[in-house]
């Protein structure tokens, strides 16, 4: 049986919107509305293709219509060598005068950039970098006079307290693309690229809502009536994550925290509430005239030792917003993100079911071909725990209960050749179930250390390999028989040093471990 599930909800007639609206590995959401259409983007880190673009007309049913980073422009990005937590961070999607803009950060290898498209289905342009913009989490804002502004954060100053980060605004010239040098201080990377120029001087708007606010990021500016609203995330991406709002009569400030703050957080809910770490929001006006926001959060489950874990990573949630007495009120009458809310008054959106997209790590892997039922991999020298592009294709996981199963045909007489399945969070945290020259081996890599869980003799050419998950429990099967006692998914869901931001992927993988090979592994459903 193949992986069950897809990003869209059931196509049945719905009176509710179920949260999360985009389950599993869809963090840092941003949304824009064009006519009756909603377009949403999320972070993608080292997954390629990157920057997924989703489309809906009812906020319930979502289809993946494109990736803003694909074969057309991947050569303009520098993914090789990045950690799994690096790469594409916190995009913002906006629409202005017939053009879609996605601003984002290529963390560690390029910095802040913008890609554009006339059609959200693509093609998307090559990145235009903004080398003079420090920090992360860029967003664009057009004022009523037509002038465009860059809003982001910066931390390149002398701090007066731990975690102090500033939000700034500066005019940007989006009408002219120049040439410039992009430099990464920490990695030493340097390259020439198309650039946008910032104009005038930057204006520091705030360090956050509270006097000791930490990690102000993900800023967005909106104008409702005669006031500007600066929305941002604060508190880091863990249990203290929050959304705050400041307002001003002038675009450049001063911005004053509104009386209701934080406008959204689950820090007050306790660690047993099933949705945690709410933050990083983006407000929009729906077709029915009401305000909503998308935000990120984690669904948690309890492990055997009583701790609460997040097996699926960060996901996209929807919440109602109202403008009351000049203040933005999130989840009015409730005060927190619910597992479902009333569906906006708009027809259900129907579209053809699509196959689950397949992703590479840090690039498009060599030697892999796919059709509707078969994946063929030519073994590559790269290994899964390196920071390059291994011969691996992954599907994002969206559910706590799932089964991933493939019949593999693979034979070798070399000890360095292996092929099979992987459950992957990072290069330092993953499981592999691989067939070699005379055995099948289950391996766990946890916090950078590799251990063999089980190994059985096996010489047949064809084998069915299966990974079955039930919440925190994992079962690894060979020809429908368990190869070991149940394993825990916990090593892959700990939000620690090695796996902090991205989500889980499951898929096929083959390697010749540093040596060239012409051997192939063939995977069937």
C-alpha atoms as one frame of an Amber mdcrd trajectory, in Angstrom:
protein
   0.000   0.000   0.000   1.299   3.444  -0.872   1.402   6.459   1.375  -2.121
   7.461   2.303  -3.337  11.020   2.123  -2.838  14.299   0.314  -2.686  17.952
   1.243  -6.294  18.716   0.398  -9.178  17.904   2.711 -12.121  15.711   1.758
 -14.086  16.858  -1.253 -17.383  16.380   0.545 -19.565  19.402   1.108 -18.093
  21.141   4.156 -19.619  23.456   6.727 -16.360  23.585   8.690 -12.729  24.323
   7.965 -10.586  21.660   9.618  -7.287  22.713  11.159  -4.592  22.421  10.068
  -5.646  23.468   6.577  -2.258  22.325   5.252  -1.084  19.470   7.469   2.492
  18.333   7.849   5.672  20.261   6.939   3.991  23.503   5.870   5.448  26.169
   8.177   5.630  29.975   7.979   2.530  30.421   5.803   1.797  33.551   3.816
  -1.298  34.207   1.747  -2.701  36.677  -0.772  -6.124  37.055  -2.358  -6.671
  37.822  -6.049 -10.313  38.027  -7.055 -11.926  34.858  -5.729  -8.629  32.957
  -5.527  -6.352  32.355  -2.535  -2.648  31.689  -2.999  -0.508  30.427  -0.145
   3.215  29.699   0.217   5.248  28.035   2.967   8.903  27.502   3.859  10.704
  24.608   2.192  14.268  24.698   3.644  16.418  22.171   1.717  13.585  20.362
  -0.110  13.702  20.736  -3.901  11.583  21.760  -5.724  11.123  24.568  -3.219
   8.658  27.278  -2.266   5.384  25.376  -2.826   2.483  27.510  -4.070  -1.010
  26.331  -3.063  -4.349  27.487  -4.472  -7.888  27.431  -3.088 -11.254  29.119
  -3.566 -12.873  28.076  -0.294  -9.993  27.854   2.248 -10.857  24.169   2.748
  -9.632  22.399  -0.370  -6.097  23.200  -1.505  -4.157  22.163  -4.589  -0.433
  22.469  -5.152  -0.136  24.431  -8.400   3.590  25.158  -8.646   6.932  25.539
  -6.947   8.642  28.901  -7.247  11.992  27.076  -7.222  12.134  24.324  -9.834
  14.160  23.136 -12.817  13.853  26.561 -14.472  15.776  28.505 -11.808  17.382
  26.007  -9.393  20.845  26.819 -10.783  20.490  30.377  -9.416  20.267  29.094
  -5.832  23.048  27.527  -3.764  21.702  24.520  -1.844  24.765  22.268  -1.748
  26.295  21.990   1.711  23.446  23.544   3.681  22.026  21.921   6.805  18.430
  20.701   6.680  17.337  23.642   8.849  18.861  26.131   6.412  17.765  27.040
   2.905  14.418  28.662   2.096  12.938  30.511   5.088   9.687  32.366   5.716
   8.346  33.460   2.320   5.736  36.162   1.786   3.452  36.160  -1.265   1.901
  39.377  -2.546   0.126  40.515  -5.723   0.514  43.988  -7.228  -0.399  45.393
 -10.647  -0.658  42.027 -12.389   2.451  40.456 -10.870   2.895  37.914  -8.073
   5.868  38.514  -5.783   7.384  36.000  -3.378  10.018  37.443  -1.056  12.026
  35.017   1.029  15.405  34.255   2.570  17.983  31.778   1.271  19.542  31.283
   4.676  23.322  30.710   4.670  23.774  30.919   0.897  22.397  34.121  -0.562
  20.209  36.025   1.858  17.024  37.865   0.958  15.563  37.652  -2.537  12.403
  38.066  -4.636  10.953  35.876  -7.393   8.046  36.976  -9.592   5.456  35.514
 -11.948   2.525  36.733 -13.999   0.805  33.397 -13.435   1.071  31.695 -10.014
   1.256  28.350 -11.835   4.605  29.544 -13.145   7.068  29.885 -14.566   8.649
  31.861 -11.741  11.584  34.150 -12.401  15.181  33.764 -11.361  15.812  35.228
  -7.899  16.615  38.912  -7.612  18.647  39.349  -4.446  18.595  42.271  -2.026
  22.187  42.307  -0.740  21.733  45.500   1.280  18.886  44.003   3.320  20.129
  42.442   6.574  18.338  39.812   8.618  15.579  37.455   7.483  11.832  37.217
   6.794  11.353  39.868   4.096   7.940  41.161   3.114   6.852  43.735   0.550
   4.270  46.488   1.024   2.828  48.960  -1.472   1.425  52.149  -0.012  -1.570
  53.968  -1.467   0.770  56.297  -3.403   2.201  53.296  -5.272   5.619  53.342
  -3.603   6.979  49.954  -2.580   8.663  49.120   0.696  10.781  46.320   2.100
  10.051  45.225   5.666  12.274  42.759   7.499  14.195  42.177  10.670  17.798
  42.834  11.674  20.032  41.750  14.521  23.354  43.266  13.411  23.586  45.740
  16.293  24.701  45.851  19.920  22.014  44.140  21.971  20.784  45.424  25.300
  19.138  42.084  26.158  19.196  38.498  24.910  17.156  37.810  21.774  16.708
  41.477  20.862  15.817  41.838  17.168  14.620  44.920  15.333  11.941  45.306
  12.638  12.779  47.884   9.980  11.280  49.362   6.818  12.945  50.882   3.782
  11.769  51.880   0.338  12.749  49.455  -2.436  13.008  50.008  -6.186  11.149
  47.077  -7.763  11.047  48.695 -11.203  14.748  48.388 -11.941  16.968  45.320
 -11.659  20.691  45.918 -11.409  23.795  43.782 -10.988  25.491  43.332  -7.660
  27.651  41.092  -5.502  25.954  38.834  -2.960  28.160  37.903   0.001  27.588
  35.473   2.842  29.767  36.396   5.804  29.535  33.072   7.646  30.080  30.769
   4.668  32.322  32.986   2.560  30.103  32.431  -0.476  30.235  35.268  -3.003
  28.596  35.570  -6.401  27.276  38.145  -8.877  23.505  38.238  -9.307  20.573
  40.450 -10.313  19.694  42.759  -7.420  17.045  45.168  -6.224  18.266  48.320
  -4.529  16.947  49.753  -1.301  16.354  53.506  -1.407  17.001  56.175   1.199
  17.628  55.210   4.807  16.074  52.388   6.758  13.708  53.191   9.624  13.727
  51.025  12.717  10.096  50.462  13.729  10.253  48.337  16.868  12.028  45.592
  18.802   8.692  43.942  19.513   5.584  44.452  21.579   7.049  43.944  25.060
  10.001  45.794  26.602  11.989  42.544  26.550  10.460  41.002  23.412  12.607
  38.294  21.858  13.116  37.288  18.228  10.836  39.771  16.489  10.432  38.332
  12.994   7.974  37.518  10.228   6.738  41.137   9.914   3.824  42.175   7.712
   2.278  45.634   7.263  -1.382  46.187   6.328  -3.513  49.286   5.983  -7.086
  49.193   7.256  -8.910  52.490   7.029  -6.525  55.312   7.914  -4.183  53.230
  10.094  -1.215  50.983   9.431  -0.928  47.682  11.269   2.440  46.023  11.861
   2.033  42.331  12.626   4.986  40.190  13.689   5.997  36.968  15.383   7.762
  37.030  18.741   9.087  34.623  21.326  10.922  32.142  19.093   9.422  29.139
  17.336   8.734  27.032  20.464   6.140  27.171  23.220   6.517  30.958  23.690
   5.752  31.685  20.046   3.211  34.478  19.597   1.711  37.010  17.203   1.696
  40.702  18.157   0.347  43.860  16.530   1.404  47.510  16.632  -0.400  50.379
  14.897   0.502  53.783  13.487  -1.106  56.676  11.634   2.025  56.968   9.502
   3.737  54.206   7.535   7.121  55.040   9.046   5.779  55.193  12.575   5.837
  55.617  15.451   4.179  52.220  15.955   2.407  51.702  19.273   1.394  48.261
  20.593  -2.362  47.863  20.522  -4.011  47.149  23.879  -4.724  43.540  22.895
  -1.361  41.730  22.836  -0.264  39.114  22.057  -3.153  38.838  19.646  -2.539
  35.110  19.290  -0.473  32.565  21.213  -0.901  29.182  22.868   1.723  29.836
  25.529  -1.144  30.168  28.017  -2.785  26.850  27.074  -0.359  24.492  28.807
   1.594  21.688  27.147  -1.344  19.242  27.023  -3.377  21.327  24.567  -3.300
  19.446  21.227  -2.126  22.473  19.199   1.090  24.173  20.289   3.675  26.773
  19.206   1.208  29.050  17.415   2.766  32.038  15.665   4.069  33.581  12.427
   0.744  34.791  10.993  -0.449  36.620   7.880  -3.813  38.451   7.781  -6.067
  38.625   4.708  -9.593  39.654   3.758 -11.603  36.744   2.376 -14.025  36.926
  -0.515 -16.940  37.057   1.947 -15.534  40.321   3.356 -14.332  38.885   6.667
 -10.775  38.937   7.936  -8.805  35.757   8.574  -5.210  34.816   9.242  -3.033
  31.847   8.491  -0.410  30.901  11.058   1.904  28.041  11.911   1.507  25.551
  14.749   2.244  21.997  15.846  -0.125  19.164  16.625   1.221  17.261  19.611
   0.786  13.689  20.802   1.788  12.111  24.094   4.679   9.659  24.181   4.898
   6.661  26.492   6.849   8.643  29.090   4.163  11.352  29.251   6.055  13.959
  27.228   4.378  15.781  24.352   5.925  15.434  20.915   5.364  16.902  17.426
   5.887  14.065  14.914   4.748  16.036  11.859   6.631  19.271  12.345   5.042
  22.695  11.822   1.763  23.027   9.914  -0.560  25.740   8.574  -3.678  26.743
  10.550  -6.552  29.150   9.902  -8.122  31.557  12.396 -10.844  34.214  12.265
  -9.859  37.866  12.756 -11.994  40.924  13.432 -11.238  44.629  13.490 -12.852
  45.941  16.689 -12.448  49.562  17.818  -9.351  49.909  15.687  -7.703  46.757
  17.043  -7.153  43.370  15.434  -8.817  40.604  17.449  -7.764  37.033  16.640
 -10.158  34.128  17.260 -12.860  36.459  18.647 -14.983  34.898  21.370 -12.498
  32.034  21.758  -8.973  33.400  21.969  -7.078  30.422  20.573  -6.741  28.296
  17.446  -9.418  25.612  17.269  -9.403  22.251  15.511 -12.152  23.575  13.219
 -13.957  26.833  12.487 -17.021  27.829  10.493 -16.407  27.747   6.762 -16.576
  31.116   4.969 -19.675  31.591   2.829 -18.286  30.515  -0.523 -18.797  27.482
  -2.784 -16.693  24.382  -2.244 -13.668  24.272  -4.524 -13.386  21.133  -6.651
 -10.240  20.043  -8.491  -8.688  16.842  -9.792  -6.735  14.808  -7.260  -3.015
  15.031  -7.952  -0.223  12.572  -7.182   1.819  13.393  -4.108   4.866  15.447
  -5.200   8.335  13.944  -4.791  11.184  15.979  -3.361  14.961  15.807  -3.470
  17.329  17.068  -0.796  19.362  20.176  -1.625  18.802  19.679  -5.352  17.362
  17.432  -8.037  19.096  14.049  -7.598  20.832  12.361 -10.502  19.833   9.002
 -11.913  16.150   8.937 -10.891  13.240   8.421 -13.270   9.557   8.239 -12.343
   6.309   7.279 -13.961   2.903   6.728 -12.400   3.826   3.390 -10.809   7.596
   2.865 -11.014  10.635   4.733  -9.697  14.053   3.725 -11.014  17.212   4.853
  -9.234  20.739   4.539 -10.571  22.913   4.235  -7.462  24.876   7.412  -6.709
  28.019   7.917  -4.572  26.270  10.391  -2.248  24.992   9.156   1.119  21.941
  10.275   3.050  23.847  11.775   5.969  25.968  14.031   3.758  25.055  17.635
   3.014  24.883  17.155  -0.744  22.142  15.660  -2.939  21.692  11.907  -2.426
  19.740   9.635  -4.777  16.591   9.994  -2.722  12.975  10.965  -3.419  10.686
  11.901  -0.513   7.005  12.544   0.097   5.975  14.899   2.870   4.021  13.295
   5.705   0.633  14.762   6.593  -0.851  12.270   9.048  -0.015  10.533  12.304
  -1.107   7.156  10.907   0.275   6.091   7.545   1.799   3.217   5.610   4.514
   3.493   2.976   5.271   0.310   1.033   7.266  -0.464  -2.099   8.223  -3.636
  -3.940  11.894  -3.258  -4.796  13.920  -5.159  -7.357  17.624  -4.819  -6.612
  20.619  -7.142  -6.718  24.300  -6.559  -5.998  27.465  -8.450  -5.110  29.184
  -5.350  -3.741  29.279  -4.458  -0.052  29.043  -0.713  -0.752  25.735  -0.857
  -2.657  22.473  -0.413  -0.768  18.899   0.484  -1.728  15.556   0.732   0.023
  13.398   3.112   2.073  14.079   6.019   4.390  12.099   7.996   6.939  13.937
  11.315   6.956  13.972  14.420   9.124  17.591  15.555   8.682  20.984  14.210
   7.725  21.512  13.632  11.446  18.138  12.085  12.257  16.600   9.409  10.045
  15.770   5.730   9.663  16.776   3.559   6.697  15.560   0.095   5.699  18.040
  -1.031   3.017  18.922  -4.163   1.070  22.601  -4.917   0.420  24.438  -7.776
  -1.230  23.265 -10.463   1.204  21.173  -8.836   3.924  18.515  -6.279   4.795
  19.464  -3.781   7.455  17.421  -1.381   9.613  19.494   1.597  10.736  18.712
   4.537  12.975  20.621   7.810  12.913  19.907   9.925  16.007  21.608  13.248
  16.758  24.395  12.421  14.348  25.114   8.901  15.629  24.280   5.799  13.569
  23.273   2.432  15.025  22.089  -0.822  13.435  18.720  -1.801  14.909  18.316
  -5.113  13.080  19.822  -7.089  10.202  18.562 -10.264   8.548  20.072 -12.429
   5.785  18.393 -11.916   2.415  19.586 -12.857  -1.077  16.437 -12.708  -3.222
  16.347 -10.076  -5.930  12.858  -8.795  -5.142  11.506  -7.735  -1.749   8.618
  -5.696  -0.368   9.748  -3.089   2.140   7.226  -1.312   4.366   7.220   1.415
   7.002   4.034   1.624   9.052   3.379   4.445  11.529   0.813   4.753  14.277
   1.333   8.034  16.117   4.677   7.604  17.936   5.220   3.944  16.952   7.045
   2.768  13.827   7.004  -0.734  12.371   9.528  -1.803   9.735   8.517  -4.820
   7.652  10.219  -7.088   5.119   7.760  -9.029   2.978   5.054  -8.029   5.488
   6.972  -9.400   8.495   8.498  -7.153  11.162  12.265  -6.953  11.092  12.470
  -5.644  14.678  10.346  -4.612  17.654   8.432  -1.367  17.197  10.637   1.714
  17.058   9.849   5.238  18.221   9.474   8.185  15.890  10.686  10.402  18.727
  14.317  10.682  17.523  12.894  12.375  14.431  10.506  14.781  16.134  12.614
  16.293  18.895  12.872  20.010  18.140  16.471  20.182  19.237  19.756  21.181
  17.688  19.580  18.836  14.717  15.926  19.053  13.641  14.383  22.330  14.576
  12.383  23.647  11.650  11.485  21.232   8.863   9.132  18.246   8.800   9.207
  14.546   7.995   9.581  12.877   4.619   9.395   9.220   3.613  10.656   7.728
   0.380  13.123   5.687  -1.643  16.903   5.887  -1.496  19.925   4.157  -3.045
  23.654   4.687  -2.648  26.992   3.249  -3.741  28.695   4.937  -0.766  31.354
   7.049  -2.399  31.971   4.897  -5.456  30.565   5.148  -8.958  27.994   2.561
  -9.962  25.770   1.649 -12.901  23.528  -0.553 -10.785  19.819   0.202 -10.489
  17.056  -0.238  -7.958  13.469  -0.399  -9.230  10.577   0.482  -6.910   6.938
  -0.397  -7.591   3.772   0.253  -5.594
